[in-house]
Amino acid sequence: MESGGNLLTELKIREFARDLGSEKPAPGGGSASALAGALASSLVKMVAHLSGEGQDEIISQSLALSDELLDLVNRDTEAFNQVMAAFRLPKGTDEEKRERRQAIQSATRIATEVPLRVVEVSLEVLKLAREMAFHGNKNALSDAGVAGLLGVAACRGASYNVLINLPGLKDEEFVSTTKKRLGVLLSEAADLEEIIGSHVRGALN
Amino acid sequence: MESGGNLLTELKIREFARDLGSEKPAPGGGSASALAGALASSLVKMVAHLSGEGQDEIISQSLALSDELLDLVNRDTEAFNQVMAAFRLPKGTDEEKRERRQAIQSATRIATEVPLRVVEVSLEVLKLAREMAFHGNKNALSDAGVAGLLGVAACRGASYNVLINLPGLKDEEFVSTTKKRLGVLLSEAADLEEIIGSHVRGALN
């Protein structure tokens, strides 16, 4: 795991956008999805702050979710780089080939677990966004709505990053369990998207 | 317009997320939507870089769109702050009242035009994302997919910010024209969302 001065989250916004758009394959959509989730959670926190008394629980939950998603921004790119590093391992002898195969399996598994965690955490953000869309300050309704949009984009975007890595895994039970879990999470995210979106559109139009 | 060292896009990712989540109403969902669009365009640019020869046009277009959206991140929060400043103008005399009303109308109009521009530019990003999803490097399909998700979240999120400001405007023709324009843009965005999303899901599942 990276630490110290070269974390993505220590880049300026403009630098992060430039790095994302560079010819290097990482950072890519996985880190961008985690960032969308973190921004969604920050918006939930702002709406909670603007919604008067009794929001302490939502404020502390949304801060924790945002912090975890910012860490996942860094971890997704690190996981991708570990997969690339494993593919570059020597494969001259049978022993090297075996070790390389194991390293690829292990790194690819982490590269699916990290975005799967982004889906899970972003789904929690969506639940808080629904709470704020229905019971938060009406002047900040558009902000709760944007939290819902970015939260569901984070869920789906991270799911793409799980799915693109699954075919590389030989553990069929893990692949099957993960696909099922993803289906459940995405279905819940789609329900929340519809609930939040129709409420916000109805109130704003 | 702000310039110099206090631009939002000069903040580090972690600082921007913290500011977004603070008790201050700006930056809020408008700037977050513009940022989502900028990240989408950066992802398009990365996929174009990874897709071999003949992508120069998409690379230069996506860079220009990303740069404009980053500027719109700053401009949305500045527009919101101008509205707040107009509301704080003195209203002791009739002359002051008149000037304050004019300042509120003028600032609120800009606060609708800026997110409307975010919708327009993010729609252009979506067109490039479709191009990359269908004709870009297959290994970067998830990245093109995330560009589609963030692009449509940017369109819808910015539309919420247009809609929440429109009731404050007295120019009924501008309000009506803007609502119609928004409907056309959002319908096109929804079509692209479906085209890109079903293609990416079909290929990844």
Coordinates of C-alpha atoms in Angstrom, one line a residue:
Chain A
M1 CA 0.0 0.0 0.0
E2 CA 1.2 3.5 -0.9
S3 CA 1.7 6.0 1.9
G4 CA 3.2 9.4 2.3
G5 CA 3.5 12.1 -0.3
N6 CA 2.4 10.3 -3.4
L7 CA -1.2 9.6 -2.5
L8 CA -3.7 10.5 -5.2
T9 CA -5.8 12.3 -2.6
E10 CA -2.9 14.6 -1.9
L11 CA -3.0 15.9 -5.5
K12 CA -4.7 19.1 -6.4
I13 CA -8.0 18.7 -8.2
R14 CA -6.5 20.0 -11.5
E15 CA -3.5 17.6 -11.1
F16 CA -5.7 14.6 -10.4
A17 CA -7.8 15.4 -13.5
R18 CA -4.6 15.6 -15.6
D19 CA -3.3 12.3 -14.2
L20 CA -6.6 10.6 -14.8
G21 CA -6.5 11.8 -18.4
S22 CA -2.9 10.7 -19.1
E23 CA -1.7 7.8 -21.2
K24 CA -1.1 5.8 -18.0
P25 CA -3.9 3.3 -17.3
A26 CA -4.0 4.2 -13.6
P27 CA -5.5 6.1 -12.0
G28 CA -8.6 5.2 -14.0
G29 CA -12.3 4.5 -13.6
G30 CA -11.9 2.7 -10.3
S31 CA -10.4 5.6 -8.5
A32 CA -12.7 8.0 -10.2
S33 CA -15.7 6.0 -9.0
A34 CA -14.4 6.0 -5.4
L35 CA -13.9 9.7 -5.6
A36 CA -17.5 10.2 -6.9
G37 CA -18.7 8.3 -3.8
A38 CA -16.5 10.4 -1.5
L39 CA -18.0 13.6 -3.0
A40 CA -21.5 12.2 -2.6
S41 CA -20.8 11.6 1.1
S42 CA -19.3 15.0 1.6
L43 CA -22.5 16.5 0.1
V44 CA -24.6 14.5 2.5
K45 CA -22.5 15.9 5.3
M46 CA -23.0 19.5 4.1
V47 CA -26.8 19.0 3.8
A48 CA -26.9 17.5 7.3
H49 CA -25.0 20.5 8.7
L50 CA -27.5 22.8 7.0
S51 CA -30.5 20.9 8.4
G52 CA -30.5 22.1 12.0
E53 CA -30.4 20.1 15.2
G54 CA -30.4 16.3 15.4
Q55 CA -28.1 15.5 12.5
D56 CA -25.0 14.5 14.5
E57 CA -25.3 10.9 13.6
I58 CA -25.6 11.5 9.9
I59 CA -22.7 14.0 10.0
S60 CA -20.4 11.5 11.7
Q61 CA -21.5 8.6 9.5
S62 CA -21.1 10.6 6.2
L63 CA -17.6 11.8 7.4
A64 CA -16.5 8.2 8.0
L65 CA -17.9 7.0 4.7
S66 CA -16.2 9.9 2.8
D67 CA -12.9 9.2 4.5
E68 CA -13.1 5.5 3.7
L69 CA -13.9 6.3 0.0
L70 CA -11.0 8.7 -0.2
D71 CA -8.7 5.9 1.0
L72 CA -10.3 3.6 -1.6
V73 CA -9.4 6.2 -4.3
N74 CA -5.7 5.5 -3.4
R75 CA -6.2 1.8 -2.8
D76 CA -7.8 1.1 -6.2
T77 CA -4.9 2.6 -8.2
E78 CA -2.4 0.8 -5.9
A79 CA -4.3 -2.5 -6.5
F80 CA -4.2 -2.0 -10.3
N81 CA -0.5 -1.3 -10.1
Q82 CA 0.1 -4.5 -8.1
V83 CA -1.7 -6.5 -10.9
M84 CA 0.6 -4.9 -13.5
A85 CA 3.7 -5.6 -11.3
A86 CA 2.6 -9.3 -11.0
F87 CA 2.4 -9.6 -14.8
R88 CA 5.9 -8.2 -15.1
L89 CA 7.4 -10.9 -12.8
P90 CA 10.0 -13.2 -14.4
K91 CA 8.7 -16.5 -16.0
G92 CA 11.9 -18.2 -17.0
T93 CA 11.7 -21.3 -14.7
D94 CA 8.7 -23.4 -13.7
E95 CA 9.1 -22.1 -10.1
E96 CA 9.0 -18.5 -11.4
K97 CA 6.0 -19.3 -13.5
R98 CA 4.2 -20.8 -10.5
E99 CA 5.0 -17.8 -8.3
R100 CA 4.0 -15.3 -11.0
R101 CA 0.6 -17.1 -11.5
Q102 CA 0.0 -16.9 -7.7
A103 CA 1.0 -13.3 -7.6
I104 CA -1.4 -12.5 -10.5
Q105 CA -4.2 -14.3 -8.8
S106 CA -3.6 -12.7 -5.4
A107 CA -3.3 -9.1 -6.9
T108 CA -6.3 -9.6 -9.2
R109 CA -8.4 -10.7 -6.2
I110 CA -7.5 -7.5 -4.3
A111 CA -8.3 -5.5 -7.5
T112 CA -11.9 -6.9 -7.3
E113 CA -12.3 -6.6 -3.5
V114 CA -11.3 -2.9 -3.5
P115 CA -14.0 -1.8 -6.0
L116 CA -16.5 -4.2 -4.4
R117 CA -15.9 -2.3 -1.1
V118 CA -16.5 1.0 -3.1
V119 CA -19.9 -0.4 -4.1
E120 CA -20.8 -1.4 -0.5
V121 CA -19.7 2.0 1.0
S122 CA -21.3 4.0 -1.7
L123 CA -24.6 2.2 -1.1
E124 CA -24.4 3.3 2.5
V125 CA -23.9 6.9 1.2
L126 CA -27.0 6.5 -0.9
K127 CA -29.1 5.6 2.2
L128 CA -27.9 8.7 3.9
A129 CA -28.6 10.8 0.7
R130 CA -32.2 9.5 0.7
E131 CA -32.6 10.6 4.3
M132 CA -31.3 14.1 3.5
A133 CA -33.4 14.3 0.3
F134 CA -36.6 13.6 2.2
H135 CA -35.8 15.2 5.6
G136 CA -33.0 17.7 5.1
N137 CA -33.1 21.4 4.5
K138 CA -35.3 22.1 1.4
N139 CA -32.9 24.8 0.2
A140 CA -30.2 22.1 -0.1
L141 CA -32.4 19.6 -2.0
S142 CA -30.4 19.9 -5.2
D143 CA -27.3 19.0 -3.1
A144 CA -28.9 15.9 -1.7
G145 CA -30.0 15.1 -5.2
V146 CA -26.5 15.4 -6.5
A147 CA -25.3 13.1 -3.7
G148 CA -27.8 10.5 -4.9
L149 CA -26.6 10.8 -8.5
L150 CA -22.9 10.6 -7.6
G151 CA -23.5 7.8 -5.1
V152 CA -25.2 5.6 -7.7
A153 CA -22.5 6.5 -10.3
A154 CA -20.0 5.4 -7.8
C155 CA -21.8 2.0 -7.2
R156 CA -22.1 1.2 -10.9
G157 CA -18.7 2.5 -11.9
A158 CA -17.0 0.4 -9.2
S159 CA -19.1 -2.6 -10.3
Y160 CA -17.6 -2.2 -13.8
N161 CA -14.2 -2.4 -12.2
V162 CA -15.1 -5.6 -10.3
L163 CA -16.5 -7.2 -13.4
I164 CA -13.6 -6.4 -15.7
N165 CA -11.2 -8.2 -13.2
L166 CA -13.3 -11.2 -12.4
P167 CA -12.5 -13.2 -15.6
G168 CA -8.9 -13.2 -14.6
L169 CA -9.6 -15.2 -11.4
K170 CA -9.5 -19.0 -11.2
D171 CA -11.4 -19.3 -7.9
E172 CA -14.8 -20.0 -9.4
E173 CA -16.6 -19.9 -6.1
F174 CA -15.3 -16.5 -5.3
V175 CA -16.3 -15.3 -8.8
S176 CA -19.8 -16.7 -8.5
T177 CA -20.3 -15.3 -4.9
T178 CA -19.0 -11.9 -6.0
K179 CA -21.3 -11.7 -9.0
K180 CA -24.3 -12.6 -6.9
R181 CA -23.3 -10.1 -4.2
L182 CA -22.8 -7.4 -6.9
G183 CA -26.3 -8.1 -8.3
V184 CA -27.9 -7.6 -4.9
L185 CA -26.0 -4.4 -4.1
L186 CA -26.7 -2.8 -7.6
S187 CA -30.4 -3.7 -7.4
E188 CA -30.6 -1.9 -4.0
A189 CA -28.6 1.1 -5.5
A190 CA -31.0 1.3 -8.5
D191 CA -34.0 1.4 -6.1
L192 CA -32.5 4.2 -4.1
E193 CA -31.6 6.1 -7.3
E194 CA -35.3 5.9 -8.3
I195 CA -36.6 6.9 -4.9
I196 CA -34.2 9.9 -4.5
G197 CA -34.3 11.0 -8.2
S198 CA -38.1 11.0 -8.5
H199 CA -38.5 12.9 -5.2
V200 CA -35.9 15.5 -6.1
R201 CA -37.2 15.9 -9.7
G202 CA -40.8 16.2 -8.4
A203 CA -39.9 18.9 -6.0
L204 CA -37.7 20.9 -8.3
N205 CA -39.8 20.9 -11.5
Chain B
M1 CA -14.8 35.8 -11.0
E2 CA -12.3 34.4 -8.6
S3 CA -8.7 34.1 -9.7
G4 CA -5.4 33.3 -8.2
G5 CA -4.7 31.1 -5.2
N6 CA -8.2 30.5 -3.8
L7 CA -9.6 28.5 -6.8
L8 CA -11.3 25.3 -5.8
T9 CA -9.4 23.4 -8.4
E10 CA -6.2 24.4 -6.7
L11 CA -7.3 22.5 -3.6
K12 CA -6.1 19.0 -2.9
I13 CA -8.7 16.2 -3.4
R14 CA -8.9 15.7 0.3
E15 CA -9.3 19.4 1.0
F16 CA -12.0 19.8 -1.6
A17 CA -13.9 16.9 -0.1
R18 CA -13.6 18.5 3.3
D19 CA -14.8 21.9 2.0
L20 CA -17.7 20.3 0.2
G21 CA -18.8 18.6 3.4
S22 CA -18.5 21.7 5.6
E23 CA -21.4 23.7 7.0
K24 CA -20.9 26.3 4.3
P25 CA -23.4 26.0 1.5
A26 CA -20.7 26.5 -1.2
P27 CA -19.0 24.6 -2.7
G28 CA -22.0 22.4 -3.2
G29 CA -23.7 20.1 -5.7
G30 CA -23.1 22.5 -8.6
S31 CA -19.4 22.4 -8.3
A32 CA -19.4 18.7 -7.6
S33 CA -21.4 18.1 -10.7
A34 CA -19.0 20.1 -12.9
L35 CA -16.1 18.1 -11.3
A36 CA -17.9 14.8 -12.1
G37 CA -18.0 16.0 -15.7
A38 CA -14.4 17.0 -15.7
L39 CA -13.4 13.5 -14.4
A40 CA -15.6 11.9 -17.1
S41 CA -13.8 13.8 -19.8
S42 CA -10.4 13.0 -18.3
L43 CA -11.3 9.3 -18.5
V44 CA -12.3 9.7 -22.1
K45 CA -8.9 11.2 -22.8
M46 CA -7.1 8.3 -21.1
V47 CA -9.1 5.7 -23.1
A48 CA -8.3 7.6 -26.3
H49 CA -4.6 7.6 -25.4
L50 CA -4.8 3.8 -24.8
S51 CA -6.6 3.2 -28.1
G52 CA -3.8 3.5 -30.6
E53 CA -3.5 5.7 -33.6
G54 CA -6.1 8.1 -34.9
Q55 CA -7.4 9.4 -31.6
D56 CA -5.8 12.9 -31.7
E57 CA -9.2 14.6 -32.3
I58 CA -10.8 12.9 -29.3
I59 CA -7.8 13.6 -27.1
S60 CA -7.8 17.3 -27.9
Q61 CA -11.6 17.6 -27.6
S62 CA -11.7 15.8 -24.3
L63 CA -8.9 17.9 -22.9
A64 CA -10.7 21.1 -23.9
L65 CA -14.0 19.8 -22.3
S66 CA -12.2 18.8 -19.1
D67 CA -10.5 22.2 -18.9
E68 CA -13.8 24.0 -19.4
L69 CA -15.6 21.8 -16.7
L70 CA -12.8 22.5 -14.2
D71 CA -13.3 26.2 -14.8
L72 CA -17.0 25.6 -14.2
V73 CA -16.2 24.0 -10.9
N74 CA -14.8 27.4 -9.8
R75 CA -17.4 29.5 -11.5
D76 CA -20.4 27.6 -10.0
T77 CA -19.3 28.4 -6.4
E78 CA -18.4 31.9 -7.4
A79 CA -21.9 32.4 -8.9
F80 CA -23.5 31.1 -5.7
N81 CA -21.5 33.4 -3.6
Q82 CA -22.5 36.4 -5.8
V83 CA -26.2 35.5 -5.2
M84 CA -25.6 35.4 -1.4
A85 CA -23.7 38.8 -1.7
A86 CA -26.6 40.3 -3.6
F87 CA -29.1 39.2 -0.9
R88 CA -26.9 40.9 1.7
L89 CA -27.0 44.3 0.0
P90 CA -28.7 47.2 2.0
K91 CA -32.4 47.7 1.6
G92 CA -33.0 50.9 3.6
T93 CA -34.1 53.2 0.8
D94 CA -36.3 52.6 -2.3
E95 CA -33.2 53.2 -4.5
E96 CA -31.3 50.5 -2.4
K97 CA -34.2 48.1 -2.7
R98 CA -34.3 48.6 -6.4
E99 CA -30.6 48.0 -6.8
R100 CA -30.7 45.0 -4.6
R101 CA -33.5 43.4 -6.6
Q102 CA -31.6 44.0 -9.8
A103 CA -28.4 42.5 -8.3
I104 CA -30.3 39.4 -7.1
Q105 CA -31.9 38.9 -10.5
S106 CA -28.6 39.4 -12.3
A107 CA -26.6 37.0 -10.0
T108 CA -29.4 34.4 -10.0
R109 CA -29.4 34.4 -13.8
I110 CA -25.7 33.7 -13.8
A111 CA -26.2 31.0 -11.2
T112 CA -28.6 29.2 -13.7
E113 CA -26.4 29.9 -16.8
V114 CA -23.3 28.3 -15.2
P115 CA -24.9 24.9 -14.4
L116 CA -26.7 25.0 -17.8
R117 CA -23.3 25.2 -19.4
V118 CA -22.2 22.2 -17.3
V119 CA -25.1 20.2 -18.7
E120 CA -24.2 21.2 -22.3
V121 CA -20.5 20.5 -21.9
S122 CA -21.1 17.2 -20.1
L123 CA -23.4 16.1 -22.9
E124 CA -20.5 16.6 -25.3
V125 CA -18.4 14.5 -23.0
L126 CA -21.0 11.7 -23.1
K127 CA -20.8 11.7 -26.9
L128 CA -17.1 11.1 -26.7
A129 CA -17.6 8.5 -24.0
R130 CA -19.9 6.6 -26.4
E131 CA -17.3 6.7 -29.1
M132 CA -14.7 5.3 -26.7
A133 CA -17.0 2.6 -25.3
F134 CA -17.8 1.3 -28.8
H135 CA -14.5 1.9 -30.5
G136 CA -11.8 2.3 -27.8
N137 CA -9.4 -0.2 -26.3
K138 CA -11.4 -3.1 -24.9
N139 CA -9.1 -3.3 -21.9
A140 CA -10.3 0.1 -20.9
L141 CA -14.0 -0.6 -21.4
S142 CA -14.8 -0.1 -17.7
D143 CA -13.1 3.3 -17.9
A144 CA -15.2 4.4 -20.8
G145 CA -18.2 3.1 -18.9
V146 CA -17.3 5.1 -15.8
A147 CA -17.0 8.2 -18.1
G148 CA -20.5 7.6 -19.2
L149 CA -21.8 7.2 -15.7
L150 CA -20.1 10.4 -14.4
G151 CA -21.0 12.3 -17.5
V152 CA -24.7 11.6 -17.1
A153 CA -24.5 12.3 -13.3
A154 CA -22.9 15.7 -14.2
C155 CA -25.7 16.5 -16.6
R156 CA -28.5 15.6 -14.1
G157 CA -26.7 17.1 -11.1
A158 CA -26.1 20.4 -12.9
S159 CA -29.8 20.4 -14.1
Y160 CA -30.9 20.2 -10.4
N161 CA -28.8 23.4 -9.9
V162 CA -30.5 25.1 -12.8
L163 CA -33.9 24.1 -11.6
I164 CA -33.5 25.2 -7.9
N165 CA -32.5 28.7 -9.1
L166 CA -35.2 29.3 -11.8
P167 CA -38.1 30.1 -9.4
G168 CA -36.0 33.1 -8.2
L169 CA -36.1 34.7 -11.7
K170 CA -38.7 37.2 -12.9
D171 CA -37.8 36.9 -16.6
E172 CA -40.5 34.4 -17.5
E173 CA -39.4 34.0 -21.1
F174 CA -35.8 33.0 -19.9
V175 CA -37.3 30.6 -17.4
S176 CA -39.5 28.9 -20.0
T177 CA -36.7 28.8 -22.7
T178 CA -34.3 27.4 -20.1
K179 CA -36.7 24.6 -18.9
K180 CA -37.3 23.6 -22.5
R181 CA -33.6 23.5 -23.4
L182 CA -32.9 21.5 -20.2
G183 CA -35.6 19.0 -21.2
V184 CA -33.9 18.5 -24.6
L185 CA -30.4 18.1 -23.2
L186 CA -31.5 15.7 -20.4
S187 CA -33.4 13.5 -22.9
E188 CA -30.3 13.3 -25.1
A189 CA -28.2 12.5 -22.0
A190 CA -30.6 9.7 -20.9
D191 CA -30.4 8.2 -24.4
L192 CA -26.6 8.2 -24.3
E193 CA -26.6 6.8 -20.8
E194 CA -28.7 3.8 -22.0
I195 CA -26.6 3.3 -25.1
I196 CA -23.3 3.3 -23.3
G197 CA -24.5 1.5 -20.2
S198 CA -26.2 -1.4 -22.0
H199 CA -23.1 -1.8 -24.2
V200 CA -20.7 -1.8 -21.3
R201 CA -22.8 -4.1 -19.1
G202 CA -23.4 -6.5 -21.9
A203 CA -19.6 -6.8 -22.6
L204 CA -18.6 -7.1 -18.9
N205 CA -21.2 -9.5 -17.7

